């Protein structure tokens, strides 16, 4: 319930990339993390953008449609700082990995 906890959760999820088994991250951590794209606190969305940049750099996650959708949403965020972070850190072409075209099947509000 606290925004600091949600912010820390995004940081933890980013730290697990490449360390924790992909299926655990995808099935257990990402659904809740992706829900933060609509968080009311800009600092939470800033940390989410930073974590998503880490996910995008790992080929195991780069093609996930839900992640690309979240980045796209953050790039249009009404908060200028969130938007700036999403554009700077998640700067590569979102369509670069679209040939994978698979979805995580996550239960997120992005579907």
mmCIF file of N, CA and C in Angstrom:
data_model
loop_
_atom_site.group_PDB
_atom_site.id
_atom_site.type_symbol
_atom_site.label_atom_id
_atom_site.label_comp_id
_atom_site.label_asym_id
_atom_site.label_seq_id
_atom_site.Cartn_x
_atom_site.Cartn_y
_atom_site.Cartn_z
ATOM 1 N N UNK A 1 0.798 -1.213 0.000
ATOM 2 C CA UNK A 1 0.000 0.000 0.000
ATOM 3 C C UNK A 1 0.843 1.282 0.000
ATOM 4 N N UNK A 2 2.059 1.225 0.529
ATOM 5 C CA UNK A 2 2.900 2.425 0.575
ATOM 6 C C UNK A 2 3.669 2.579 -0.729
ATOM 7 N N UNK A 3 3.800 3.821 -1.183
ATOM 8 C CA UNK A 3 4.471 4.054 -2.462
ATOM 9 C C UNK A 3 5.943 3.668 -2.397
ATOM 10 N N UNK A 4 6.577 3.793 -1.245
ATOM 11 C CA UNK A 4 7.977 3.381 -1.121
ATOM 12 C C UNK A 4 8.127 1.875 -1.311
ATOM 13 N N UNK A 5 7.151 1.117 -0.871
ATOM 14 C CA UNK A 5 7.177 -0.335 -1.069
ATOM 15 C C UNK A 5 7.024 -0.683 -2.552
ATOM 16 N N UNK A 6 6.142 0.027 -3.235
ATOM 17 C CA UNK A 6 5.945 -0.225 -4.668
ATOM 18 C C UNK A 6 7.201 0.162 -5.453
ATOM 19 N N UNK A 7 7.812 1.259 -5.051
ATOM 20 C CA UNK A 7 9.042 1.709 -5.688
ATOM 21 C C UNK A 7 10.146 0.662 -5.487
ATOM 22 N N UNK A 8 10.271 0.161 -4.288
ATOM 23 C CA UNK A 8 11.269 -0.871 -3.986
ATOM 24 C C UNK A 8 10.982 -2.152 -4.765
ATOM 25 N N UNK A 9 9.712 -2.489 -4.936
ATOM 26 C CA UNK A 9 9.342 -3.688 -5.688
ATOM 27 C C UNK A 9 9.834 -3.592 -7.127
ATOM 28 N N UNK A 10 9.678 -2.433 -7.745
ATOM 29 C CA UNK A 10 10.164 -2.242 -9.121
ATOM 30 C C UNK A 10 11.684 -2.410 -9.170
ATOM 31 N N UNK A 11 12.380 -1.872 -8.190
ATOM 32 C CA UNK A 11 13.837 -2.002 -8.142
ATOM 33 C C UNK A 11 14.251 -3.454 -7.973
ATOM 34 N N UNK A 12 13.569 -4.166 -7.108
ATOM 35 C CA UNK A 12 13.876 -5.579 -6.875
ATOM 36 C C UNK A 12 13.646 -6.399 -8.141
ATOM 37 N N UNK A 13 12.538 -6.150 -8.817
ATOM 38 C CA UNK A 13 12.244 -6.887 -10.050
ATOM 39 C C UNK A 13 13.350 -6.661 -11.084
ATOM 40 N N UNK A 14 13.801 -5.435 -11.215
ATOM 41 C CA UNK A 14 14.888 -5.142 -12.143
ATOM 42 C C UNK A 14 16.172 -5.858 -11.758
ATOM 43 N N UNK A 15 16.425 -5.966 -10.459
ATOM 44 C CA UNK A 15 17.635 -6.643 -9.976
ATOM 45 C C UNK A 15 17.588 -8.149 -10.213
ATOM 46 N N UNK A 16 16.411 -8.712 -10.354
ATOM 47 C CA UNK A 16 16.272 -10.149 -10.567
ATOM 48 C C UNK A 16 16.527 -10.573 -12.007
ATOM 49 N N UNK A 17 16.540 -9.632 -12.938
ATOM 50 C CA UNK A 17 16.756 -9.962 -14.350
ATOM 51 C C UNK A 17 18.116 -10.616 -14.519
ATOM 52 N N UNK A 18 18.117 -11.784 -15.142
ATOM 53 C CA UNK A 18 19.344 -12.510 -15.383
ATOM 54 C C UNK A 18 19.855 -13.292 -14.188
ATOM 55 N N UNK A 19 19.189 -13.152 -13.042
ATOM 56 C CA UNK A 19 19.619 -13.844 -11.822
ATOM 57 C C UNK A 19 18.611 -14.922 -11.437
ATOM 58 N N UNK A 20 17.343 -14.562 -11.484
ATOM 59 C CA UNK A 20 16.261 -15.477 -11.124
ATOM 60 C C UNK A 20 15.698 -16.084 -12.408
ATOM 61 N N UNK A 21 15.265 -17.319 -12.340
ATOM 62 C CA UNK A 21 14.710 -18.023 -13.492
ATOM 63 C C UNK A 21 13.622 -17.183 -14.173
ATOM 64 N N UNK A 22 13.684 -17.114 -15.497
ATOM 65 C CA UNK A 22 12.754 -16.278 -16.273
ATOM 66 C C UNK A 22 11.293 -16.622 -15.995
ATOM 67 N N UNK A 23 10.972 -17.898 -15.885
ATOM 68 C CA UNK A 23 9.574 -18.269 -15.664
ATOM 69 C C UNK A 23 9.063 -17.755 -14.318
ATOM 70 N N UNK A 24 9.906 -17.743 -13.315
ATOM 71 C CA UNK A 24 9.504 -17.217 -12.008
ATOM 72 C C UNK A 24 9.254 -15.715 -12.108
ATOM 73 N N UNK A 25 10.163 -15.013 -12.764
ATOM 74 C CA UNK A 25 10.012 -13.569 -12.915
ATOM 75 C C UNK A 25 8.744 -13.260 -13.711
ATOM 76 N N UNK A 26 8.559 -13.954 -14.826
ATOM 77 C CA UNK A 26 7.428 -13.690 -15.711
ATOM 78 C C UNK A 26 6.090 -14.026 -15.058
ATOM 79 N N UNK A 27 6.043 -15.137 -14.363
ATOM 80 C CA UNK A 27 4.767 -15.584 -13.792
ATOM 81 C C UNK A 27 4.452 -14.970 -12.426
ATOM 82 N N UNK A 28 5.483 -14.718 -11.648
ATOM 83 C CA UNK A 28 5.245 -14.287 -10.268
ATOM 84 C C UNK A 28 5.444 -12.791 -10.029
ATOM 85 N N UNK A 29 6.399 -12.178 -10.706
ATOM 86 C CA UNK A 29 6.764 -10.792 -10.400
ATOM 87 C C UNK A 29 6.211 -9.765 -11.387
ATOM 88 N N UNK A 30 6.275 -10.079 -12.660
ATOM 89 C CA UNK A 30 5.872 -9.093 -13.670
ATOM 90 C C UNK A 30 4.415 -8.650 -13.605
ATOM 91 N N UNK A 31 3.462 -9.543 -13.339
ATOM 92 C CA UNK A 31 2.070 -9.063 -13.332
ATOM 93 C C UNK A 31 1.846 -7.886 -12.383
ATOM 94 N N UNK A 32 2.360 -8.002 -11.171
ATOM 95 C CA UNK A 32 2.198 -6.918 -10.202
ATOM 96 C C UNK A 32 3.015 -5.692 -10.605
ATOM 97 N N UNK A 33 4.214 -5.928 -11.119
ATOM 98 C CA UNK A 33 5.055 -4.813 -11.536
ATOM 99 C C UNK A 33 4.391 -4.011 -12.659
ATOM 100 N N UNK A 34 3.812 -4.696 -13.626
ATOM 101 C CA UNK A 34 3.199 -3.996 -14.757
ATOM 102 C C UNK A 34 1.967 -3.200 -14.361
ATOM 103 N N UNK A 35 1.337 -3.576 -13.280
ATOM 104 C CA UNK A 35 0.188 -2.801 -12.805
ATOM 105 C C UNK A 35 0.596 -1.409 -12.335
ATOM 106 N N UNK A 36 1.869 -1.236 -12.042
ATOM 107 C CA UNK A 36 2.350 0.055 -11.563
ATOM 108 C C UNK A 36 2.436 1.102 -12.676
ATOM 109 N N UNK A 37 2.195 0.717 -13.907
ATOM 110 C CA UNK A 37 2.238 1.685 -15.002
ATOM 111 C C UNK A 37 1.191 2.782 -14.803
ATOM 112 N N UNK A 38 0.144 2.478 -14.065
ATOM 113 C CA UNK A 38 -0.915 3.440 -13.778
ATOM 114 C C UNK A 38 -0.866 3.936 -12.337
ATOM 115 N N UNK A 39 0.253 3.746 -11.660
ATOM 116 C CA UNK A 39 0.375 4.160 -10.268
ATOM 117 C C UNK A 39 0.174 5.667 -10.152
ATOM 118 N N UNK A 40 -0.427 6.083 -9.062
ATOM 119 C CA UNK A 40 -0.709 7.513 -8.870
ATOM 120 C C UNK A 40 0.527 8.315 -8.474
ATOM 121 N N UNK A 41 1.608 7.632 -8.085
ATOM 122 C CA UNK A 41 2.818 8.317 -7.612
ATOM 123 C C UNK A 41 3.881 8.315 -8.714
ATOM 124 N N UNK A 42 4.273 9.490 -9.197
ATOM 125 C CA UNK A 42 5.268 9.563 -10.271
ATOM 126 C C UNK A 42 6.596 8.876 -9.935
ATOM 127 N N UNK A 43 7.041 8.940 -8.684
ATOM 128 C CA UNK A 43 8.302 8.285 -8.319
ATOM 129 C C UNK A 43 8.249 6.781 -8.537
ATOM 130 N N UNK A 44 7.102 6.185 -8.331
ATOM 131 C CA UNK A 44 6.929 4.753 -8.568
ATOM 132 C C UNK A 44 7.050 4.477 -10.064
ATOM 133 N N UNK A 45 6.419 5.307 -10.875
ATOM 134 C CA UNK A 45 6.484 5.118 -12.330
ATOM 135 C C UNK A 45 7.896 5.368 -12.850
ATOM 136 N N UNK A 46 8.648 6.268 -12.220
ATOM 137 C CA UNK A 46 10.056 6.494 -12.598
ATOM 138 C C UNK A 46 10.878 5.231 -12.359
ATOM 139 N N UNK A 47 10.704 4.621 -11.204
ATOM 140 C CA UNK A 47 11.435 3.383 -10.904
ATOM 141 C C UNK A 47 10.990 2.253 -11.816
ATOM 142 N N UNK A 48 9.718 2.244 -12.155
ATOM 143 C CA UNK A 48 9.216 1.245 -13.094
ATOM 144 C C UNK A 48 9.910 1.397 -14.441
ATOM 145 N N UNK A 49 10.045 2.614 -14.920
ATOM 146 C CA UNK A 49 10.727 2.857 -16.200
ATOM 147 C C UNK A 49 12.172 2.373 -16.148
ATOM 148 N N UNK A 50 12.846 2.626 -15.050
ATOM 149 C CA UNK A 50 14.235 2.165 -14.892
ATOM 150 C C UNK A 50 14.306 0.640 -14.909
ATOM 151 N N UNK A 51 13.376 -0.006 -14.219
ATOM 152 C CA UNK A 51 13.352 -1.471 -14.194
ATOM 153 C C UNK A 51 13.041 -2.030 -15.574
ATOM 154 N N UNK A 52 12.111 -1.410 -16.283
ATOM 155 C CA UNK A 52 11.766 -1.885 -17.622
ATOM 156 C C UNK A 52 12.950 -1.765 -18.573
ATOM 157 N N UNK A 53 13.782 -0.755 -18.379
ATOM 158 C CA UNK A 53 14.984 -0.615 -19.207
ATOM 159 C C UNK A 53 15.913 -1.804 -18.996
ATOM 160 N N UNK A 54 16.005 -2.275 -17.764
ATOM 161 C CA UNK A 54 16.831 -3.453 -17.471
ATOM 162 C C UNK A 54 16.246 -4.679 -18.159
ATOM 163 N N UNK A 55 14.933 -4.837 -18.099
ATOM 164 C CA UNK A 55 14.274 -5.966 -18.757
ATOM 165 C C UNK A 55 14.502 -5.929 -20.263
ATOM 166 N N UNK A 56 14.419 -4.764 -20.857
ATOM 167 C CA UNK A 56 14.571 -4.643 -22.309
ATOM 168 C C UNK A 56 15.970 -5.009 -22.782
ATOM 169 N N UNK A 57 16.958 -4.834 -21.943
ATOM 170 C CA UNK A 57 18.335 -5.144 -22.326
ATOM 171 C C UNK A 57 18.613 -6.645 -22.322
ATOM 172 N N UNK A 58 17.746 -7.418 -21.703
ATOM 173 C CA UNK A 58 17.900 -8.868 -21.635
ATOM 174 C C UNK A 58 17.036 -9.503 -22.721
ATOM 175 N N UNK A 59 17.657 -10.238 -23.626
ATOM 176 C CA UNK A 59 16.922 -10.819 -24.753
ATOM 177 C C UNK A 59 15.820 -11.784 -24.320
ATOM 178 N N UNK A 60 15.929 -12.331 -23.130
ATOM 179 C CA UNK A 60 14.891 -13.236 -22.643
ATOM 180 C C UNK A 60 13.565 -12.509 -22.429
ATOM 181 N N UNK A 61 13.627 -11.189 -22.214
ATOM 182 C CA UNK A 61 12.428 -10.409 -21.939
ATOM 183 C C UNK A 61 12.125 -9.364 -23.019
ATOM 184 N N UNK A 62 13.086 -9.051 -23.831
ATOM 185 C CA UNK A 62 12.967 -7.933 -24.766
ATOM 186 C C UNK A 62 11.767 -8.048 -25.705
ATOM 187 N N UNK A 63 11.356 -9.236 -26.035
ATOM 188 C CA UNK A 63 10.248 -9.402 -26.968
ATOM 189 C C UNK A 63 8.876 -9.479 -26.335
ATOM 190 N N UNK A 64 8.792 -9.310 -25.034
ATOM 191 C CA UNK A 64 7.499 -9.419 -24.363
ATOM 192 C C UNK A 64 6.624 -8.205 -24.678
ATOM 193 N N UNK A 65 5.497 -8.477 -25.289
ATOM 194 C CA UNK A 65 4.587 -7.408 -25.702
ATOM 195 C C UNK A 65 4.122 -6.568 -24.511
ATOM 196 N N UNK A 66 3.840 -7.202 -23.388
ATOM 197 C CA UNK A 66 3.373 -6.469 -22.215
ATOM 198 C C UNK A 66 4.412 -5.448 -21.741
ATOM 199 N N UNK A 67 5.677 -5.801 -21.834
ATOM 200 C CA UNK A 67 6.739 -4.866 -21.448
ATOM 201 C C UNK A 67 6.823 -3.712 -22.436
ATOM 202 N N UNK A 68 6.739 -4.018 -23.721
ATOM 203 C CA UNK A 68 6.767 -2.951 -24.739
ATOM 204 C C UNK A 68 5.584 -2.012 -24.553
ATOM 205 N N UNK A 69 4.422 -2.558 -24.253
ATOM 206 C CA UNK A 69 3.230 -1.733 -24.038
ATOM 207 C C UNK A 69 3.411 -0.815 -22.831
ATOM 208 N N UNK A 70 4.009 -1.349 -21.764
ATOM 209 C CA UNK A 70 4.238 -0.543 -20.568
ATOM 210 C C UNK A 70 5.209 0.591 -20.857
ATOM 211 N N UNK A 71 6.270 0.300 -21.601
ATOM 212 C CA UNK A 71 7.229 1.345 -21.973
ATOM 213 C C UNK A 71 6.535 2.417 -22.808
ATOM 214 N N UNK A 72 5.716 1.992 -23.756
ATOM 215 C CA UNK A 72 4.983 2.944 -24.584
ATOM 216 C C UNK A 72 4.084 3.848 -23.757
ATOM 217 N N UNK A 73 3.437 3.280 -22.760
ATOM 218 C CA UNK A 73 2.580 4.067 -21.869
ATOM 219 C C UNK A 73 3.397 5.068 -21.069
ATOM 220 N N UNK A 74 4.535 4.630 -20.542
ATOM 221 C CA UNK A 74 5.378 5.524 -19.747
ATOM 222 C C UNK A 74 6.007 6.624 -20.598
ATOM 223 N N UNK A 75 6.249 6.355 -21.855
ATOM 224 C CA UNK A 75 6.792 7.387 -22.741
ATOM 225 C C UNK A 75 5.792 8.506 -22.997
ATOM 226 N N UNK A 76 4.519 8.234 -22.735
ATOM 227 C CA UNK A 76 3.474 9.244 -22.910
ATOM 228 C C UNK A 76 2.920 9.704 -21.570
ATOM 229 N N UNK A 77 3.629 9.422 -20.505
ATOM 230 C CA UNK A 77 3.167 9.738 -19.154
ATOM 231 C C UNK A 77 2.958 11.245 -18.999
ATOM 232 N N UNK A 78 1.925 11.661 -18.285
ATOM 233 C CA UNK A 78 1.693 13.097 -18.071
ATOM 234 C C UNK A 78 2.771 13.761 -17.212
ATOM 235 N N UNK A 79 3.481 12.981 -16.398
ATOM 236 C CA UNK A 79 4.568 13.541 -15.604
ATOM 237 C C UNK A 79 5.818 13.620 -16.481
ATOM 238 N N UNK A 80 6.382 14.814 -16.596
ATOM 239 C CA UNK A 80 7.517 15.010 -17.509
ATOM 240 C C UNK A 80 8.746 14.197 -17.110
ATOM 241 N N UNK A 81 8.976 14.022 -15.826
ATOM 242 C CA UNK A 81 10.145 13.251 -15.377
ATOM 243 C C UNK A 81 10.005 11.776 -15.748
ATOM 244 N N UNK A 82 8.826 11.213 -15.553
ATOM 245 C CA UNK A 82 8.573 9.821 -15.921
ATOM 246 C C UNK A 82 8.781 9.647 -17.416
ATOM 247 N N UNK A 83 8.192 10.542 -18.178
ATOM 248 C CA UNK A 83 8.302 10.499 -19.639
ATOM 249 C C UNK A 83 9.767 10.580 -20.065
ATOM 250 N N UNK A 84 10.505 11.490 -19.471
ATOM 251 C CA UNK A 84 11.923 11.677 -19.818
ATOM 252 C C UNK A 84 12.740 10.423 -19.510
ATOM 253 N N UNK A 85 12.532 9.843 -18.353
ATOM 254 C CA UNK A 85 13.268 8.634 -17.975
ATOM 255 C C UNK A 85 12.935 7.487 -18.922
ATOM 256 N N UNK A 86 11.656 7.324 -19.227
ATOM 257 C CA UNK A 86 11.254 6.250 -20.134
ATOM 258 C C UNK A 86 11.868 6.429 -21.518
ATOM 259 N N UNK A 87 11.944 7.657 -21.984
ATOM 260 C CA UNK A 87 12.513 7.907 -23.310
ATOM 261 C C UNK A 87 14.028 7.752 -23.313
ATOM 262 N N UNK A 88 14.687 8.167 -22.249
ATOM 263 C CA UNK A 88 16.151 8.079 -22.197
ATOM 264 C C UNK A 88 16.642 6.655 -21.962
ATOM 265 N N UNK A 89 16.082 5.995 -20.968
ATOM 266 C CA UNK A 89 16.574 4.672 -20.605
ATOM 267 C C UNK A 89 16.033 3.566 -21.494
ATOM 268 N N UNK A 90 14.836 3.746 -21.981
ATOM 269 C CA UNK A 90 14.225 2.752 -22.864
ATOM 270 C C UNK A 90 14.258 3.308 -24.287
ATOM 271 N N UNK A 91 15.457 3.725 -24.694
ATOM 272 C CA UNK A 91 15.582 4.515 -25.910
ATOM 273 C C UNK A 91 15.602 3.716 -27.198
ATOM 274 N N UNK A 92 15.845 2.423 -27.139
ATOM 275 C CA UNK A 92 15.922 1.711 -28.404
ATOM 276 C C UNK A 92 14.548 1.531 -29.019
ATOM 277 N N UNK A 93 14.544 1.246 -30.293
ATOM 278 C CA UNK A 93 13.315 1.112 -31.064
ATOM 279 C C UNK A 93 12.425 0.029 -30.469
ATOM 280 N N UNK A 94 11.221 0.386 -30.099
ATOM 281 C CA UNK A 94 10.296 -0.577 -29.509
ATOM 282 C C UNK A 94 9.916 -1.683 -30.482
ATOM 283 N N UNK A 95 10.016 -1.415 -31.751
ATOM 284 C CA UNK A 95 9.651 -2.420 -32.749
ATOM 285 C C UNK A 95 10.809 -3.364 -33.051
ATOM 286 N N UNK A 96 11.974 -3.097 -32.485
ATOM 287 C CA UNK A 96 13.163 -3.892 -32.756
ATOM 288 C C UNK A 96 12.921 -5.372 -32.491
ATOM 289 N N UNK A 97 12.187 -5.672 -31.451
ATOM 290 C CA UNK A 97 11.949 -7.058 -31.080
ATOM 291 C C UNK A 97 10.518 -7.500 -31.374
ATOM 292 N N UNK A 98 9.793 -6.721 -32.145
ATOM 293 C CA UNK A 98 8.385 -7.044 -32.375
ATOM 294 C C UNK A 98 8.207 -8.317 -33.183
ATOM 295 N N UNK A 99 9.254 -8.772 -33.852
ATOM 296 C CA UNK A 99 9.138 -10.001 -34.617
ATOM 297 C C UNK A 99 8.884 -11.192 -33.704
ATOM 298 N N UNK A 100 9.283 -11.068 -32.425
ATOM 299 C CA UNK A 100 8.976 -12.140 -31.480
ATOM 300 C C UNK A 100 7.466 -12.214 -31.301
ATOM 301 N N UNK A 101 6.847 -11.056 -31.111
ATOM 302 C CA UNK A 101 5.406 -10.919 -31.077
ATOM 303 C C UNK A 101 4.672 -11.770 -30.062
ATOM 304 N N UNK A 102 5.327 -12.257 -29.063
ATOM 305 C CA UNK A 102 4.596 -13.052 -28.106
ATOM 306 C C UNK A 102 4.246 -12.230 -26.883
ATOM 307 N N UNK A 103 3.172 -12.628 -26.251
ATOM 308 C CA UNK A 103 2.719 -11.970 -25.041
ATOM 309 C C UNK A 103 3.053 -12.864 -23.864
ATOM 310 N N UNK A 104 3.169 -12.287 -22.711
ATOM 311 C CA UNK A 104 3.477 -13.073 -21.521
ATOM 312 C C UNK A 104 2.266 -13.839 -21.030
ATOM 313 N N UNK A 105 1.095 -13.404 -21.439
ATOM 314 C CA UNK A 105 -0.108 -13.996 -20.897
ATOM 315 C C UNK A 105 -0.361 -13.500 -19.485
ATOM 316 N N UNK A 106 0.294 -12.405 -19.142
ATOM 317 C CA UNK A 106 0.159 -11.854 -17.804
ATOM 318 C C UNK A 106 -1.223 -11.284 -17.588
ATOM 319 N N UNK A 107 -1.644 -11.341 -16.371
ATOM 320 C CA UNK A 107 -2.925 -10.744 -16.016
ATOM 321 C C UNK A 107 -2.644 -9.312 -15.607
ATOM 322 N N UNK A 108 -2.520 -8.445 -16.603
ATOM 323 C CA UNK A 108 -2.218 -7.047 -16.324
ATOM 324 C C UNK A 108 -3.277 -6.166 -16.962
ATOM 325 N N UNK A 109 -3.378 -4.921 -16.506
ATOM 326 C CA UNK A 109 -4.367 -4.015 -17.080
ATOM 327 C C UNK A 109 -3.988 -3.550 -18.480
ATOM 328 N N UNK A 110 -2.850 -4.030 -18.997
ATOM 329 C CA UNK A 110 -2.392 -3.583 -20.304
ATOM 330 C C UNK A 110 -3.022 -4.366 -21.435
ATOM 331 N N UNK A 111 -3.739 -5.420 -21.131
ATOM 332 C CA UNK A 111 -4.310 -6.241 -22.192
ATOM 333 C C UNK A 111 -5.566 -5.640 -22.730
#
